[in-house]
mmCIF file with all atom_site columns, N, CA and C in Angstrom:
data_model
loop_
_atom_site.group_PDB
_atom_site.id
_atom_site.type_symbol
_atom_site.label_atom_id
_atom_site.label_alt_id
_atom_site.label_comp_id
_atom_site.label_asym_id
_atom_site.label_entity_id
_atom_site.label_seq_id
_atom_site.pdbx_PDB_ins_code
_atom_site.Cartn_x
_atom_site.Cartn_y
_atom_site.Cartn_z
_atom_site.occupancy
_atom_site.B_iso_or_equiv
_atom_site.pdbx_formal_charge
_atom_site.auth_seq_id
_atom_site.auth_comp_id
_atom_site.auth_asym_id
_atom_site.auth_atom_id
_atom_site.pdbx_PDB_model_num
ATOM 1   N N  . MET J 1 1  ? -65.362 31.516 -48.815 1.00 56.00 ? 827 MET J N  1
ATOM 2   C CA . MET J 1 1  ? -64.392 31.614 -49.896 1.00 56.00 ? 827 MET J CA 1
ATOM 3   C C  . MET J 1 1  ? -64.300 30.255 -50.583 1.00 56.00 ? 827 MET J C  1
ATOM 4   N N  . PRO J 1 2  ? -64.403 30.236 -51.915 1.00 59.00 ? 828 PRO J N  1
ATOM 5   C CA . PRO J 1 2  ? -64.361 28.955 -52.630 1.00 59.00 ? 828 PRO J CA 1
ATOM 6   C C  . PRO J 1 2  ? -62.963 28.341 -52.578 1.00 59.00 ? 828 PRO J C  1
ATOM 7   N N  . LYS J 1 3  ? -62.945 27.012 -52.627 1.00 61.00 ? 829 LYS J N  1
ATOM 8   C CA . LYS J 1 3  ? -61.674 26.308 -52.649 1.00 61.00 ? 829 LYS J CA 1
ATOM 9   C C  . LYS J 1 3  ? -61.112 26.392 -54.061 1.00 61.00 ? 829 LYS J C  1
ATOM 10  N N  . THR J 1 4  ? -59.899 26.870 -54.176 1.00 54.00 ? 830 THR J N  1
ATOM 11  C CA . THR J 1 4  ? -59.265 26.958 -55.479 1.00 54.00 ? 830 THR J CA 1
ATOM 12  C C  . THR J 1 4  ? -58.167 25.914 -55.557 1.00 54.00 ? 830 THR J C  1
ATOM 13  N N  . THR J 1 5  ? -57.909 25.437 -56.751 1.00 55.00 ? 831 THR J N  1
ATOM 14  C CA . THR J 1 5  ? -56.864 24.435 -56.948 1.00 55.00 ? 831 THR J CA 1
ATOM 15  C C  . THR J 1 5  ? -55.736 25.014 -57.781 1.00 55.00 ? 831 THR J C  1
ATOM 16  N N  . LEU J 1 6  ? -54.613 24.377 -57.702 1.00 53.00 ? 832 LEU J N  1
ATOM 17  C CA . LEU J 1 6  ? -53.461 24.771 -58.488 1.00 53.00 ? 832 LEU J CA 1
ATOM 18  C C  . LEU J 1 6  ? -53.649 24.165 -59.865 1.00 53.00 ? 832 LEU J C  1
ATOM 19  N N  . ALA J 1 7  ? -54.184 24.957 -60.789 1.00 50.00 ? 833 ALA J N  1
ATOM 20  C CA . ALA J 1 7  ? -54.611 24.445 -62.085 1.00 50.00 ? 833 ALA J CA 1
ATOM 21  C C  . ALA J 1 7  ? -53.444 24.090 -63.001 1.00 50.00 ? 833 ALA J C  1
ATOM 22  N N  . GLN J 1 8  ? -53.652 23.060 -63.798 1.00 46.00 ? 834 GLN J N  1
ATOM 23  C CA . GLN J 1 8  ? -52.762 22.641 -64.871 1.00 46.00 ? 834 GLN J CA 1
ATOM 24  C C  . GLN J 1 8  ? -51.309 22.460 -64.436 1.00 46.00 ? 834 GLN J C  1
ATOM 25  N N  . VAL J 1 9  ? -51.114 21.734 -63.375 1.00 48.00 ? 835 VAL J N  1
ATOM 26  C CA . VAL J 1 9  ? -49.756 21.504 -62.905 1.00 48.00 ? 835 VAL J CA 1
ATOM 27  C C  . VAL J 1 9  ? -49.258 20.186 -63.458 1.00 48.00 ? 835 VAL J C  1
ATOM 28  N N  . ASN J 1 10 ? -48.019 20.197 -63.960 1.00 66.00 ? 836 ASN J N  1
ATOM 29  C CA . ASN J 1 10 ? -47.412 18.985 -64.480 1.00 66.00 ? 836 ASN J CA 1
ATOM 30  C C  . ASN J 1 10 ? -47.073 18.072 -63.311 1.00 66.00 ? 836 ASN J C  1
ATOM 31  N N  . LYS J 1 11 ? -47.697 16.900 -63.271 1.00 76.00 ? 837 LYS J N  1
ATOM 32  C CA . LYS J 1 11 ? -47.558 16.000 -62.136 1.00 76.00 ? 837 LYS J CA 1
ATOM 33  C C  . LYS J 1 11 ? -46.112 15.579 -61.884 1.00 76.00 ? 837 LYS J C  1
ATOM 34  N N  . ASP J 1 12 ? -45.433 15.172 -62.923 1.00 81.00 ? 838 ASP J N  1
ATOM 35  C CA . ASP J 1 12 ? -44.062 14.689 -62.749 1.00 81.00 ? 838 ASP J CA 1
ATOM 36  C C  . ASP J 1 12 ? -43.135 15.791 -62.256 1.00 81.00 ? 838 ASP J C  1
ATOM 37  N N  . ARG J 1 13 ? -43.273 16.981 -62.797 1.00 84.00 ? 839 ARG J N  1
ATOM 38  C CA . ARG J 1 13 ? -42.402 18.086 -62.411 1.00 84.00 ? 839 ARG J CA 1
ATOM 39  C C  . ARG J 1 13 ? -42.655 18.502 -60.970 1.00 84.00 ? 839 ARG J C  1
ATOM 40  N N  . THR J 1 14 ? -43.910 18.548 -60.588 1.00 86.00 ? 840 THR J N  1
ATOM 41  C CA . THR J 1 14 ? -44.252 18.906 -59.215 1.00 86.00 ? 840 THR J CA 1
ATOM 42  C C  . THR J 1 14 ? -43.662 17.901 -58.243 1.00 86.00 ? 840 THR J C  1
ATOM 43  N N  . ARG J 1 15 ? -43.881 16.613 -58.535 1.00 87.00 ? 841 ARG J N  1
ATOM 44  C CA . ARG J 1 15 ? -43.326 15.566 -57.671 1.00 87.00 ? 841 ARG J CA 1
ATOM 45  C C  . ARG J 1 15 ? -41.811 15.646 -57.612 1.00 87.00 ? 841 ARG J C  1
ATOM 46  N N  . ALA J 1 16 ? -41.178 15.899 -58.744 1.00 89.00 ? 842 ALA J N  1
ATOM 47  C CA . ALA J 1 16 ? -39.719 15.959 -58.792 1.00 89.00 ? 842 ALA J CA 1
ATOM 48  C C  . ALA J 1 16 ? -39.178 17.093 -57.918 1.00 89.00 ? 842 ALA J C  1
ATOM 49  N N  . VAL J 1 17 ? -39.779 18.254 -58.012 1.00 92.00 ? 843 VAL J N  1
ATOM 50  C CA . VAL J 1 17 ? -39.319 19.396 -57.214 1.00 92.00 ? 843 VAL J CA 1
ATOM 51  C C  . VAL J 1 17 ? -39.530 19.123 -55.727 1.00 92.00 ? 843 VAL J C  1
ATOM 52  N N  . VAL J 1 18 ? -40.728 18.693 -55.366 1.00 93.00 ? 844 VAL J N  1
ATOM 53  C CA . VAL J 1 18 ? -41.037 18.474 -53.948 1.00 93.00 ? 844 VAL J CA 1
ATOM 54  C C  . VAL J 1 18 ? -40.175 17.357 -53.365 1.00 93.00 ? 844 VAL J C  1
ATOM 55  N N  . THR J 1 19 ? -40.069 16.233 -54.055 1.00 93.00 ? 845 THR J N  1
ATOM 56  C CA . THR J 1 19 ? -39.284 15.124 -53.501 1.00 93.00 ? 845 THR J CA 1
ATOM 57  C C  . THR J 1 19 ? -37.796 15.438 -53.460 1.00 93.00 ? 845 THR J C  1
ATOM 58  N N  . SER J 1 20 ? -37.293 16.227 -54.411 1.00 95.00 ? 846 SER J N  1
ATOM 59  C CA . SER J 1 20 ? -35.872 16.585 -54.357 1.00 95.00 ? 846 SER J CA 1
ATOM 60  C C  . SER J 1 20 ? -35.579 17.505 -53.172 1.00 95.00 ? 846 SER J C  1
ATOM 61  N N  . VAL J 1 21 ? -36.481 18.428 -52.891 1.00 96.00 ? 847 VAL J N  1
ATOM 62  C CA . VAL J 1 21 ? -36.318 19.308 -51.730 1.00 96.00 ? 847 VAL J CA 1
ATOM 63  C C  . VAL J 1 21 ? -36.415 18.494 -50.441 1.00 96.00 ? 847 VAL J C  1
ATOM 64  N N  . MET J 1 22 ? -37.366 17.563 -50.403 1.00 96.00 ? 848 MET J N  1
ATOM 65  C CA . MET J 1 22 ? -37.501 16.705 -49.231 1.00 96.00 ? 848 MET J CA 1
ATOM 66  C C  . MET J 1 22 ? -36.229 15.882 -49.013 1.00 96.00 ? 848 MET J C  1
ATOM 67  N N  . ALA J 1 23 ? -35.676 15.330 -50.078 1.00 96.00 ? 849 ALA J N  1
ATOM 68  C CA . ALA J 1 23 ? -34.459 14.527 -49.959 1.00 96.00 ? 849 ALA J CA 1
ATOM 69  C C  . ALA J 1 23 ? -33.281 15.386 -49.511 1.00 96.00 ? 849 ALA J C  1
ATOM 70  N N  . TYR J 1 24 ? -33.159 16.574 -50.075 1.00 96.00 ? 850 TYR J N  1
ATOM 71  C CA . TYR J 1 24 ? -32.066 17.480 -49.717 1.00 96.00 ? 850 TYR J CA 1
ATOM 72  C C  . TYR J 1 24 ? -32.133 17.860 -48.240 1.00 96.00 ? 850 TYR J C  1
ATOM 73  N N  . GLN J 1 25 ? -33.360 18.062 -47.745 1.00 96.00 ? 851 GLN J N  1
ATOM 74  C CA . GLN J 1 25 ? -33.549 18.462 -46.356 1.00 96.00 ? 851 GLN J CA 1
ATOM 75  C C  . GLN J 1 25 ? -33.721 17.264 -45.418 1.00 96.00 ? 851 GLN J C  1
ATOM 76  N N  . ALA J 1 26 ? -33.640 16.048 -45.966 1.00 96.00 ? 852 ALA J N  1
ATOM 77  C CA . ALA J 1 26 ? -33.805 14.801 -45.199 1.00 96.00 ? 852 ALA J CA 1
ATOM 78  C C  . ALA J 1 26 ? -35.129 14.799 -44.426 1.00 96.00 ? 852 ALA J C  1
ATOM 79  N N  . ILE J 1 27 ? -36.201 15.125 -45.133 1.00 95.00 ? 853 ILE J N  1
ATOM 80  C CA . ILE J 1 27 ? -37.544 15.169 -44.554 1.00 95.00 ? 853 ILE J CA 1
ATOM 81  C C  . ILE J 1 27 ? -38.371 14.079 -45.224 1.00 95.00 ? 853 ILE J C  1
ATOM 82  N N  . ASP J 1 28 ? -39.105 13.300 -44.433 1.00 94.00 ? 854 ASP J N  1
ATOM 83  C CA . ASP J 1 28 ? -39.967 12.267 -45.007 1.00 94.00 ? 854 ASP J CA 1
ATOM 84  C C  . ASP J 1 28 ? -41.416 12.774 -45.083 1.00 94.00 ? 854 ASP J C  1
ATOM 85  N N  . TYR J 1 29 ? -42.274 11.942 -45.681 1.00 93.00 ? 855 TYR J N  1
ATOM 86  C CA . TYR J 1 29 ? -43.670 12.332 -45.877 1.00 93.00 ? 855 TYR J CA 1
ATOM 87  C C  . TYR J 1 29 ? -44.382 12.616 -44.557 1.00 93.00 ? 855 TYR J C  1
ATOM 88  N N  . ASP J 1 30 ? -44.076 11.815 -43.531 1.00 94.00 ? 856 ASP J N  1
ATOM 89  C CA . ASP J 1 30 ? -44.719 12.027 -42.228 1.00 94.00 ? 856 ASP J CA 1
ATOM 90  C C  . ASP J 1 30 ? -44.376 13.401 -41.660 1.00 94.00 ? 856 ASP J C  1
ATOM 91  N N  . LYS J 1 31 ? -43.121 13.782 -41.788 1.00 96.00 ? 857 LYS J N  1
ATOM 92  C CA . LYS J 1 31 ? -42.702 15.074 -41.243 1.00 96.00 ? 857 LYS J CA 1
ATOM 93  C C  . LYS J 1 31 ? -43.325 16.230 -42.033 1.00 96.00 ? 857 LYS J C  1
ATOM 94  N N  . VAL J 1 32 ? -43.364 16.105 -43.351 1.00 95.00 ? 858 VAL J N  1
ATOM 95  C CA . VAL J 1 32 ? -44.005 17.148 -44.165 1.00 95.00 ? 858 VAL J CA 1
ATOM 96  C C  . VAL J 1 32 ? -45.475 17.260 -43.783 1.00 95.00 ? 858 VAL J C  1
ATOM 97  N N  . SER J 1 33 ? -46.107 16.124 -43.561 1.00 95.00 ? 859 SER J N  1
ATOM 98  C CA . SER J 1 33 ? -47.508 16.129 -43.153 1.00 95.00 ? 859 SER J CA 1
ATOM 99  C C  . SER J 1 33 ? -47.686 16.887 -41.840 1.00 95.00 ? 859 SER J C  1
ATOM 100 N N  . ARG J 1 34 ? -46.833 16.629 -40.880 1.00 96.00 ? 860 ARG J N  1
ATOM 101 C CA . ARG J 1 34 ? -46.925 17.328 -39.592 1.00 96.00 ? 860 ARG J CA 1
ATOM 102 C C  . ARG J 1 34 ? -46.615 18.818 -39.751 1.00 96.00 ? 860 ARG J C  1
ATOM 103 N N  . MET J 1 35 ? -45.606 19.143 -40.557 1.00 96.00 ? 861 MET J N  1
ATOM 104 C CA . MET J 1 35 ? -45.197 20.534 -40.734 1.00 96.00 ? 861 MET J CA 1
ATOM 105 C C  . MET J 1 35 ? -46.278 21.372 -41.419 1.00 96.00 ? 861 MET J C  1
ATOM 106 N N  . THR J 1 36 ? -47.001 20.759 -42.336 1.00 96.00 ? 862 THR J N  1
ATOM 107 C CA . THR J 1 36 ? -48.014 21.496 -43.095 1.00 96.00 ? 862 THR J CA 1
ATOM 108 C C  . THR J 1 36 ? -49.401 21.410 -42.485 1.00 96.00 ? 862 THR J C  1
ATOM 109 N N  . GLY J 1 37 ? -49.607 20.414 -41.637 1.00 96.00 ? 863 GLY J N  1
ATOM 110 C CA . GLY J 1 37 ? -50.947 20.207 -41.094 1.00 96.00 ? 863 GLY J CA 1
ATOM 111 C C  . GLY J 1 37 ? -51.865 19.506 -42.077 1.00 96.00 ? 863 GLY J C  1
ATOM 112 N N  . ILE J 1 38 ? -51.293 18.999 -43.165 1.00 95.00 ? 864 ILE J N  1
ATOM 113 C CA . ILE J 1 38 ? -52.062 18.252 -44.164 1.00 95.00 ? 864 ILE J CA 1
ATOM 114 C C  . ILE J 1 38 ? -51.987 16.777 -43.776 1.00 95.00 ? 864 ILE J C  1
ATOM 115 N N  . PRO J 1 39 ? -53.132 16.104 -43.613 1.00 96.00 ? 865 PRO J N  1
ATOM 116 C CA . PRO J 1 39 ? -53.081 14.689 -43.262 1.00 96.00 ? 865 PRO J CA 1
ATOM 117 C C  . PRO J 1 39 ? -52.222 13.894 -44.255 1.00 96.00 ? 865 PRO J C  1
ATOM 118 N N  . ARG J 1 40 ? -51.533 12.877 -43.731 1.00 95.00 ? 866 ARG J N  1
ATOM 119 C CA . ARG J 1 40 ? -50.604 12.096 -44.555 1.00 95.00 ? 866 ARG J CA 1
ATOM 120 C C  . ARG J 1 40 ? -51.294 11.524 -45.793 1.00 95.00 ? 866 ARG J C  1
ATOM 121 N N  . SER J 1 41 ? -52.479 10.975 -45.617 1.00 95.00 ? 867 SER J N  1
ATOM 122 C CA . SER J 1 41 ? -53.196 10.389 -46.755 1.00 95.00 ? 867 SER J CA 1
ATOM 123 C C  . SER J 1 41 ? -53.532 11.455 -47.809 1.00 95.00 ? 867 SER J C  1
ATOM 124 N N  . THR J 1 42 ? -53.906 12.640 -47.353 1.00 95.00 ? 868 THR J N  1
ATOM 125 C CA . THR J 1 42 ? -54.200 13.740 -48.271 1.00 95.00 ? 868 THR J CA 1
ATOM 126 C C  . THR J 1 42 ? -52.939 14.184 -48.995 1.00 95.00 ? 868 THR J C  1
ATOM 127 N N  . PHE J 1 43 ? -51.822 14.238 -48.267 1.00 94.00 ? 869 PHE J N  1
ATOM 128 C CA . PHE J 1 43 ? -50.556 14.640 -48.887 1.00 94.00 ? 869 PHE J CA 1
ATOM 129 C C  . PHE J 1 43 ? -50.167 13.660 -49.991 1.00 94.00 ? 869 PHE J C  1
ATOM 130 N N  . PHE J 1 44 ? -50.326 12.346 -49.738 1.00 91.00 ? 870 PHE J N  1
ATOM 131 C CA . PHE J 1 44 ? -50.037 11.348 -50.767 1.00 91.00 ? 870 PHE J CA 1
ATOM 132 C C  . PHE J 1 44 ? -50.951 11.537 -51.977 1.00 91.00 ? 870 PHE J C  1
ATOM 133 N N  . LEU J 1 45 ? -52.219 11.813 -51.727 1.00 92.00 ? 871 LEU J N  1
ATOM 134 C CA . LEU J 1 45 ? -53.150 12.058 -52.830 1.00 92.00 ? 871 LEU J CA 1
ATOM 135 C C  . LEU J 1 45 ? -52.725 13.275 -53.647 1.00 92.00 ? 871 LEU J C  1
ATOM 136 N N  . ARG J 1 46 ? -52.305 14.331 -52.960 1.00 90.00 ? 872 ARG J N  1
ATOM 137 C CA . ARG J 1 46 ? -51.888 15.550 -53.664 1.00 90.00 ? 872 ARG J CA 1
ATOM 138 C C  . ARG J 1 46 ? -50.622 15.311 -54.491 1.00 90.00 ? 872 ARG J C  1
ATOM 139 N N  . MET J 1 47 ? -49.732 14.472 -53.988 1.00 89.00 ? 873 MET J N  1
ATOM 140 C CA . MET J 1 47 ? -48.513 14.180 -54.750 1.00 89.00 ? 873 MET J CA 1
ATOM 141 C C  . MET J 1 47 ? -48.825 13.291 -55.949 1.00 89.00 ? 873 MET J C  1
ATOM 142 N N  . SER J 1 48 ? -49.840 12.450 -55.839 1.00 87.00 ? 874 SER J N  1
ATOM 143 C CA . SER J 1 48 ? -50.208 11.606 -56.977 1.00 87.00 ? 874 SER J CA 1
ATOM 144 C C  . SER J 1 48 ? -51.065 12.373 -57.985 1.00 87.00 ? 874 SER J C  1
ATOM 145 N N  . ASN J 1 49 ? -51.728 13.422 -57.511 1.00 86.00 ? 875 ASN J N  1
ATOM 146 C CA . ASN J 1 49 ? -52.542 14.259 -58.396 1.00 86.00 ? 875 ASN J CA 1
ATOM 147 C C  . ASN J 1 49 ? -52.414 15.721 -57.966 1.00 86.00 ? 875 ASN J C  1
ATOM 148 N N  . PRO J 1 50 ? -51.296 16.371 -58.324 1.00 84.00 ? 876 PRO J N  1
ATOM 149 C CA . PRO J 1 50 ? -51.066 17.753 -57.899 1.00 84.00 ? 876 PRO J CA 1
ATOM 150 C C  . PRO J 1 50 ? -52.121 18.747 -58.380 1.00 84.00 ? 876 PRO J C  1
ATOM 151 N N  . ASP J 1 51 ? -52.850 18.404 -59.443 1.00 81.00 ? 877 ASP J N  1
ATOM 152 C CA . ASP J 1 51 ? -53.907 19.304 -59.925 1.00 81.00 ? 877 ASP J CA 1
ATOM 153 C C  . ASP J 1 51 ? -54.966 19.543 -58.859 1.00 81.00 ? 877 ASP J C  1
ATOM 154 N N  . ALA J 1 52 ? -55.112 18.594 -57.942 1.00 86.00 ? 878 ALA J N  1
ATOM 155 C CA . ALA J 1 52 ? -56.137 18.702 -56.899 1.00 86.00 ? 878 ALA J CA 1
ATOM 156 C C  . ALA J 1 52 ? -55.651 19.490 -55.683 1.00 86.00 ? 878 ALA J C  1
ATOM 157 N N  . MET J 1 53 ? -54.379 19.899 -55.691 1.00 88.00 ? 879 MET J N  1
ATOM 158 C CA . MET J 1 53 ? -53.836 20.630 -54.543 1.00 88.00 ? 879 MET J CA 1
ATOM 159 C C  . MET J 1 53 ? -54.486 22.006 -54.446 1.00 88.00 ? 879 MET J C  1
ATOM 160 N N  . LYS J 1 54 ? -54.976 22.305 -53.268 1.00 92.00 ? 880 LYS J N  1
ATOM 161 C CA . LYS J 1 54 ? -55.597 23.606 -53.033 1.00 92.00 ? 880 LYS J CA 1
ATOM 162 C C  . LYS J 1 54 ? -54.503 24.650 -52.785 1.00 92.00 ? 880 LYS J C  1
ATOM 163 N N  . MET J 1 55 ? -54.813 25.879 -53.086 1.00 92.00 ? 881 MET J N  1
ATOM 164 C CA . MET J 1 55 ? -53.817 26.947 -52.932 1.00 92.00 ? 881 MET J CA 1
ATOM 165 C C  . MET J 1 55 ? -53.336 27.050 -51.486 1.00 92.00 ? 881 MET J C  1
ATOM 166 N N  . ASP J 1 56 ? -54.229 26.872 -50.532 1.00 95.00 ? 882 ASP J N  1
ATOM 167 C CA . ASP J 1 56 ? -53.834 26.923 -49.128 1.00 95.00 ? 882 ASP J CA 1
ATOM 168 C C  . ASP J 1 56 ? -52.822 25.821 -48.811 1.00 95.00 ? 882 ASP J C  1
ATOM 169 N N  . GLU J 1 57 ? -53.058 24.631 -49.347 1.00 95.00 ? 883 GLU J N  1
ATOM 170 C CA . GLU J 1 57 ? -52.119 23.525 -49.144 1.00 95.00 ? 883 GLU J CA 1
ATOM 171 C C  . GLU J 1 57 ? -50.784 23.825 -49.811 1.00 95.00 ? 883 GLU J C  1
ATOM 172 N N  . PHE J 1 58 ? -50.839 24.411 -50.995 1.00 93.00 ? 884 PHE J N  1
ATOM 173 C CA . PHE J 1 58 ? -49.610 24.769 -51.707 1.00 93.00 ? 884 PHE J CA 1
ATOM 174 C C  . PHE J 1 58 ? -48.819 25.810 -50.913 1.00 93.00 ? 884 PHE J C  1
ATOM 175 N N  . ARG J 1 59 ? -49.499 26.787 -50.365 1.00 95.00 ? 885 ARG J N  1
ATOM 176 C CA . ARG J 1 59 ? -48.824 27.808 -49.546 1.00 95.00 ? 885 ARG J CA 1
ATOM 177 C C  . ARG J 1 59 ? -48.163 27.190 -48.318 1.00 95.00 ? 885 ARG J C  1
ATOM 178 N N  . ARG J 1 60 ? -48.881 26.263 -47.666 1.00 96.00 ? 886 ARG J N  1
ATOM 179 C CA . ARG J 1 60 ? -48.303 25.596 -46.494 1.00 96.00 ? 886 ARG J CA 1
ATOM 180 C C  . ARG J 1 60 ? -47.092 24.753 -46.878 1.00 96.00 ? 886 ARG J C  1
ATOM 181 N N  . LEU J 1 61 ? -47.145 24.122 -48.037 1.00 95.00 ? 887 LEU J N  1
ATOM 182 C CA . LEU J 1 61 ? -46.016 23.320 -48.521 1.00 95.00 ? 887 LEU J CA 1
ATOM 183 C C  . LEU J 1 61 ? -44.821 24.219 -48.824 1.00 95.00 ? 887 LEU J C  1
ATOM 184 N N  . ILE J 1 62 ? -45.068 25.358 -49.439 1.00 96.00 ? 888 ILE J N  1
ATOM 185 C CA . ILE J 1 62 ? -44.004 26.323 -49.731 1.00 96.00 ? 888 ILE J CA 1
ATOM 186 C C  . ILE J 1 62 ? -43.314 26.753 -48.444 1.00 96.00 ? 888 ILE J C  1
ATOM 187 N N  . LYS J 1 63 ? -44.112 27.084 -47.445 1.00 97.00 ? 889 LYS J N  1
ATOM 188 C CA . LYS J 1 63 ? -43.561 27.558 -46.176 1.00 97.00 ? 889 LYS J CA 1
ATOM 189 C C  . LYS J 1 63 ? -42.803 26.449 -45.446 1.00 97.00 ? 889 LYS J C  1
ATOM 190 N N  . ALA J 1 64 ? -43.377 25.251 -45.402 1.00 96.00 ? 890 ALA J N  1
ATOM 191 C CA . ALA J 1 64 ? -42.764 24.141 -44.668 1.00 96.00 ? 890 ALA J CA 1
ATOM 192 C C  . ALA J 1 64 ? -41.434 23.706 -45.290 1.00 96.00 ? 890 ALA J C  1
ATOM 193 N N  . LEU J 1 65 ? -41.399 23.631 -46.617 1.00 96.00 ? 891 LEU J N  1
ATOM 194 C CA . LEU J 1 65 ? -40.182 23.176 -47.301 1.00 96.00 ? 891 LEU J CA 1
ATOM 195 C C  . LEU J 1 65 ? -39.237 24.323 -47.651 1.00 96.00 ? 891 LEU J C  1
ATOM 196 N N  . LYS J 1 66 ? -39.691 25.552 -47.382 1.00 96.00 ? 892 LYS J N  1
ATOM 197 C CA . LYS J 1 66 ? -38.899 26.743 -47.701 1.00 96.00 ? 892 LYS J CA 1
ATOM 198 C C  . LYS J 1 66 ? -38.483 26.732 -49.182 1.00 96.00 ? 892 LYS J C  1
ATOM 199 N N  . LEU J 1 67 ? -39.490 26.528 -50.040 1.00 97.00 ? 893 LEU J N  1
ATOM 200 C CA . LEU J 1 67 ? -39.231 26.509 -51.469 1.00 97.00 ? 893 LEU J CA 1
ATOM 201 C C  . LEU J 1 67 ? -38.777 27.886 -51.940 1.00 97.00 ? 893 LEU J C  1
ATOM 202 N N  . THR J 1 68 ? -37.818 27.890 -52.848 1.00 96.00 ? 894 THR J N  1
ATOM 203 C CA . THR J 1 68 ? -37.323 29.148 -53.402 1.00 96.00 ? 894 THR J CA 1
ATOM 204 C C  . THR J 1 68 ? -38.311 29.656 -54.451 1.00 96.00 ? 894 THR J C  1
ATOM 205 N N  . ASP J 1 69 ? -38.168 30.912 -54.812 1.00 96.00 ? 895 ASP J N  1
ATOM 206 C CA . ASP J 1 69 ? -39.013 31.485 -55.863 1.00 96.00 ? 895 ASP J CA 1
ATOM 207 C C  . ASP J 1 69 ? -38.866 30.692 -57.159 1.00 96.00 ? 895 ASP J C  1
ATOM 208 N N  . GLU J 1 70 ? -37.642 30.274 -57.467 1.00 95.00 ? 896 GLU J N  1
ATOM 209 C CA . GLU J 1 70 ? -37.386 29.519 -58.688 1.00 95.00 ? 896 GLU J CA 1
ATOM 210 C C  . GLU J 1 70 ? -38.118 28.179 -58.674 1.00 95.00 ? 896 GLU J C  1
ATOM 211 N N  . GLN J 1 71 ? -38.118 27.510 -57.526 1.00 94.00 ? 897 GLN J N  1
ATOM 212 C CA . GLN J 1 71 ? -38.807 26.225 -57.414 1.00 94.00 ? 897 GLN J CA 1
ATOM 213 C C  . GLN J 1 71 ? -40.314 26.401 -57.546 1.00 94.00 ? 897 GLN J C  1
ATOM 214 N N  . ILE J 1 72 ? -40.841 27.455 -56.943 1.00 93.00 ? 898 ILE J N  1
ATOM 215 C CA . ILE J 1 72 ? -42.276 27.733 -57.041 1.00 93.00 ? 898 ILE J CA 1
ATOM 216 C C  . ILE J 1 72 ? -42.653 28.011 -58.494 1.00 93.00 ? 898 ILE J C  1
ATOM 217 N N  . ILE J 1 73 ? -41.874 28.826 -59.156 1.00 91.00 ? 899 ILE J N  1
ATOM 218 C CA . ILE J 1 73 ? -42.146 29.156 -60.552 1.00 91.00 ? 899 ILE J CA 1
ATOM 219 C C  . ILE J 1 73 ? -42.049 27.906 -61.421 1.00 91.00 ? 899 ILE J C  1
ATOM 220 N N  . GLU J 1 74 ? -41.082 27.045 -61.144 1.00 88.00 ? 900 GLU J N  1
ATOM 221 C CA . GLU J 1 74 ? -40.915 25.807 -61.902 1.00 88.00 ? 900 GLU J CA 1
ATOM 222 C C  . GLU J 1 74 ? -42.157 24.925 -61.770 1.00 88.00 ? 900 GLU J C  1
ATOM 223 N N  . ILE J 1 75 ? -42.701 24.834 -60.566 1.00 85.00 ? 901 ILE J N  1
ATOM 224 C CA . ILE J 1 75 ? -43.900 24.020 -60.354 1.00 85.00 ? 901 ILE J CA 1
ATOM 225 C C  . ILE J 1 75 ? -45.085 24.624 -61.088 1.00 85.00 ? 901 ILE J C  1
ATOM 226 N N  . VAL J 1 76 ? -45.299 25.905 -60.932 1.00 83.00 ? 902 VAL J N  1
ATOM 227 C CA . VAL J 1 76 ? -46.458 26.564 -61.535 1.00 83.00 ? 902 VAL J CA 1
ATOM 228 C C  . VAL J 1 76 ? -46.330 26.644 -63.042 1.00 83.00 ? 902 VAL J C  1
ATOM 229 N N  . ARG J 1 77 ? -45.164 26.968 -63.528 1.00 79.00 ? 903 ARG J N  1
ATOM 230 C CA . ARG J 1 77 ? -44.969 27.151 -64.967 1.00 79.00 ? 903 ARG J CA 1
ATOM 231 C C  . ARG J 1 77 ? -44.958 25.829 -65.737 1.00 79.00 ? 903 ARG J C  1
ATOM 232 N N  . SER J 1 78 ? -44.626 24.743 -65.069 1.00 66.00 ? 904 SER J N  1
ATOM 233 C CA . SER J 1 78 ? -44.512 23.460 -65.766 1.00 66.00 ? 904 SER J CA 1
ATOM 234 C C  . SER J 1 78 ? -45.837 23.005 -66.367 1.00 66.00 ? 904 SER J C  1
ATOM 235 N N  . GLY J 1 79 ? -46.934 23.523 -65.859 1.00 55.00 ? 905 GLY J N  1
ATOM 236 C CA . GLY J 1 79 ? -48.234 23.143 -66.383 1.00 55.00 ? 905 GLY J CA 1
ATOM 237 C C  . GLY J 1 79 ? -48.662 23.934 -67.599 1.00 55.00 ? 905 GLY J C  1
ATOM 238 N N  . MET J 1 80 ? -47.879 24.930 -67.985 1.00 39.00 ? 906 MET J N  1
ATOM 239 C CA . MET J 1 80 ? -48.287 25.786 -69.107 1.00 39.00 ? 906 MET J CA 1
ATOM 240 C C  . MET J 1 80 ? -47.740 25.293 -70.424 1.00 39.00 ? 906 MET J C  1
#
């Protein structure tokens, strides 16, 4: 199965949603990395360039942070 990326995502909006959820839940980057199974260095790269985030990584992030439907839509729609 080919690796797919989350196309045309607005970097600032994605970072804002993810970091606000992390702050609200008092979770740091290390913990998110452990929760998702995404290496810390890769997670930092994905936050600096969300366009490179693979769908599998995005799904794991959604599950780990318990993102709401509205937050998911905000991240995906912000690139349109």
